[in-house]
CSV table of C-alpha atoms in Angstrom, one decimal:
chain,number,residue,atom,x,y,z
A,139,UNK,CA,9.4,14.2,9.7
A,140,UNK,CA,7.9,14.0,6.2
A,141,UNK,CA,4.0,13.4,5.1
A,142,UNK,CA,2.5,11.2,2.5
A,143,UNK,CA,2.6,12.7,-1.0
A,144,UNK,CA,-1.2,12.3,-1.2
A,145,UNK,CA,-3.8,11.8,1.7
A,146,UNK,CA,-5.4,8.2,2.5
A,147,UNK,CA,-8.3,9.5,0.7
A,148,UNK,CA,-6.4,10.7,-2.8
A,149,UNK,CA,-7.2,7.5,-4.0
A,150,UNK,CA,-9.0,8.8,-6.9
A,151,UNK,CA,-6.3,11.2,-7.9
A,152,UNK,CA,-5.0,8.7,-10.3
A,153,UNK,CA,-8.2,6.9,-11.4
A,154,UNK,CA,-6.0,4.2,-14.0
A,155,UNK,CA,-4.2,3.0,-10.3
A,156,UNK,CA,-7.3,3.3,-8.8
A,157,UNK,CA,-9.2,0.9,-10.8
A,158,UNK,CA,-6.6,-1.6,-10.6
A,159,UNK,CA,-6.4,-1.5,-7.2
A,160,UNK,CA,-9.8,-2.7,-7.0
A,161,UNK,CA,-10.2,-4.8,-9.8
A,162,UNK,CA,-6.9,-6.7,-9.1
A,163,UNK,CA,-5.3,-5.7,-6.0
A,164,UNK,CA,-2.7,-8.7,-5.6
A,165,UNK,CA,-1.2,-6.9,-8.5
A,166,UNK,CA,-0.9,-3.3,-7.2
A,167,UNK,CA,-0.1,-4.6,-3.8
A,168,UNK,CA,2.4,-7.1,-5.1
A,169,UNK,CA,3.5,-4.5,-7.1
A,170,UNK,CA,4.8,-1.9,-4.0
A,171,UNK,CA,6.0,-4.9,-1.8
A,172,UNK,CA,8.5,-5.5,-5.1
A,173,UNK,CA,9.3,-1.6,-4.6
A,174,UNK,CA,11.0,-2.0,-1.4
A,175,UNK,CA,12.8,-5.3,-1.7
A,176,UNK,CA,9.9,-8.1,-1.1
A,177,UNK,CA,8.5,-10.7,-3.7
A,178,UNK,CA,5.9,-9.6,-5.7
A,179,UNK,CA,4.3,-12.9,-6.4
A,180,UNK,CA,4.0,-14.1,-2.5
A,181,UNK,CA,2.9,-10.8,-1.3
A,182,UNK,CA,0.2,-10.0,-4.2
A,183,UNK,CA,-0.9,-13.2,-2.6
A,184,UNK,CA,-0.5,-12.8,1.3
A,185,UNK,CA,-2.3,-9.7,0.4
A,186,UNK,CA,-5.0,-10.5,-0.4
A,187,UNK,CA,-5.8,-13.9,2.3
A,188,UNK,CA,-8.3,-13.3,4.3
A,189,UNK,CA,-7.5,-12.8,7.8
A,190,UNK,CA,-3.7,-12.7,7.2
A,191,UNK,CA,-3.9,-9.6,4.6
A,192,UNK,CA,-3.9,-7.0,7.2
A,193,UNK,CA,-0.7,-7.7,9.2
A,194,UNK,CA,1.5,-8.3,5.3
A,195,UNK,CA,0.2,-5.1,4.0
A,196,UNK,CA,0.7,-3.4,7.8
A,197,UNK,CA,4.5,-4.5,7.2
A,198,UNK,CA,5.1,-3.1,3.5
A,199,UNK,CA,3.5,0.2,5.2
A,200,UNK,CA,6.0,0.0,7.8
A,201,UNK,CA,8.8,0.0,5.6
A,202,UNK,CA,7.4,2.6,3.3
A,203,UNK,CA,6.9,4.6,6.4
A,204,UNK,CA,10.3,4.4,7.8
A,205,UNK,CA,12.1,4.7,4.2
A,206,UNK,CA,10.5,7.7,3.8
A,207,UNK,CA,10.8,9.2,7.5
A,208,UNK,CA,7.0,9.4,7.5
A,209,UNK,CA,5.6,10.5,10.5
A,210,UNK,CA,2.6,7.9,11.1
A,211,UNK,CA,1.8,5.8,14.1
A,212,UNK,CA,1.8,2.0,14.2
A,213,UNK,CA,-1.8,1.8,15.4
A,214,UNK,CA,-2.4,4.4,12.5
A,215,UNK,CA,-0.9,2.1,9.9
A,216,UNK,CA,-2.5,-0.8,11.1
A,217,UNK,CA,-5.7,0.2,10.9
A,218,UNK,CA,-5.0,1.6,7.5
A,219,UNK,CA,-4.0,-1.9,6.3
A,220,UNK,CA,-6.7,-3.4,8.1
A,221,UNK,CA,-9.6,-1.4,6.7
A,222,UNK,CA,-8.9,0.9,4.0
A,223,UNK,CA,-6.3,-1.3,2.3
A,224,UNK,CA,-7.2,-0.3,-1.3
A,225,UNK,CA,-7.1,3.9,-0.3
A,226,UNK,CA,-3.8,2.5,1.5
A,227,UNK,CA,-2.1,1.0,-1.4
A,228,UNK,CA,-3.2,3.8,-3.5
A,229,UNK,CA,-1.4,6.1,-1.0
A,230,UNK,CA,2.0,3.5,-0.7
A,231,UNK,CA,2.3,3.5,-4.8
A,232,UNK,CA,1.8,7.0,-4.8
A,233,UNK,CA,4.7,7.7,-2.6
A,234,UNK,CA,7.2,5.5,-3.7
A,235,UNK,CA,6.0,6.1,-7.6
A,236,UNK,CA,5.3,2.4,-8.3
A,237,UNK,CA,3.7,2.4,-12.2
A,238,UNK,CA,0.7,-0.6,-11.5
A,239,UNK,CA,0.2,-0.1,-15.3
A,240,UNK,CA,2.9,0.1,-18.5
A,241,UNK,CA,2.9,3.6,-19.7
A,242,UNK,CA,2.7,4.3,-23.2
């Protein structure tokens, strides 16, 4: 089984992705749920709904996850989604190489 490209806590590796994914995170979440085949519009959204955010973002890990052959555990993932959802969608765009902002 593979690994993440960069640990939960590599958030700051890429400070440009990191700031976005605090200032607007519908975008950079929206923006890896587009990455593997889901609208970008309704899950920027569902993303960021409280109460509901945790299980969409838990489901766009999943896939990453088993795209990948990642070897993480559900409970793992969840919690991930669930409370560290900006280091998580760091960690997602990261490892599937989705560009939050237009390079020049």
């Amino acid at each position: 089984m593979m690994s993440w490209k960069s640990p939960l806590w590599g958030c700051f590796d890429d400070i440009g992705a990191c700031l976005i994914a605090w200032i607007v995170p519908c975008w950079s979440f929206g923006k890896v749920a587009e990455d593997v085949g889901e609208d970008c519009l309704i899950y920027g959204i569902l993303g960021v709904v409280p109460i509901v955010h945790g299980y969409f973002r838990y489901l766009i890990r999943r896939k990453i996850v088993f795209r990948n052959g990642i070897s993480e555990e559900e409970w793992f993932s969840f919690l991930v989604s669930c409370f560290f959802p900006l280091c998580g969608n760091c960690q997602e765009r990261t490892q599937q190489n989705v560009q939050t902002m237009p390079r020049t």
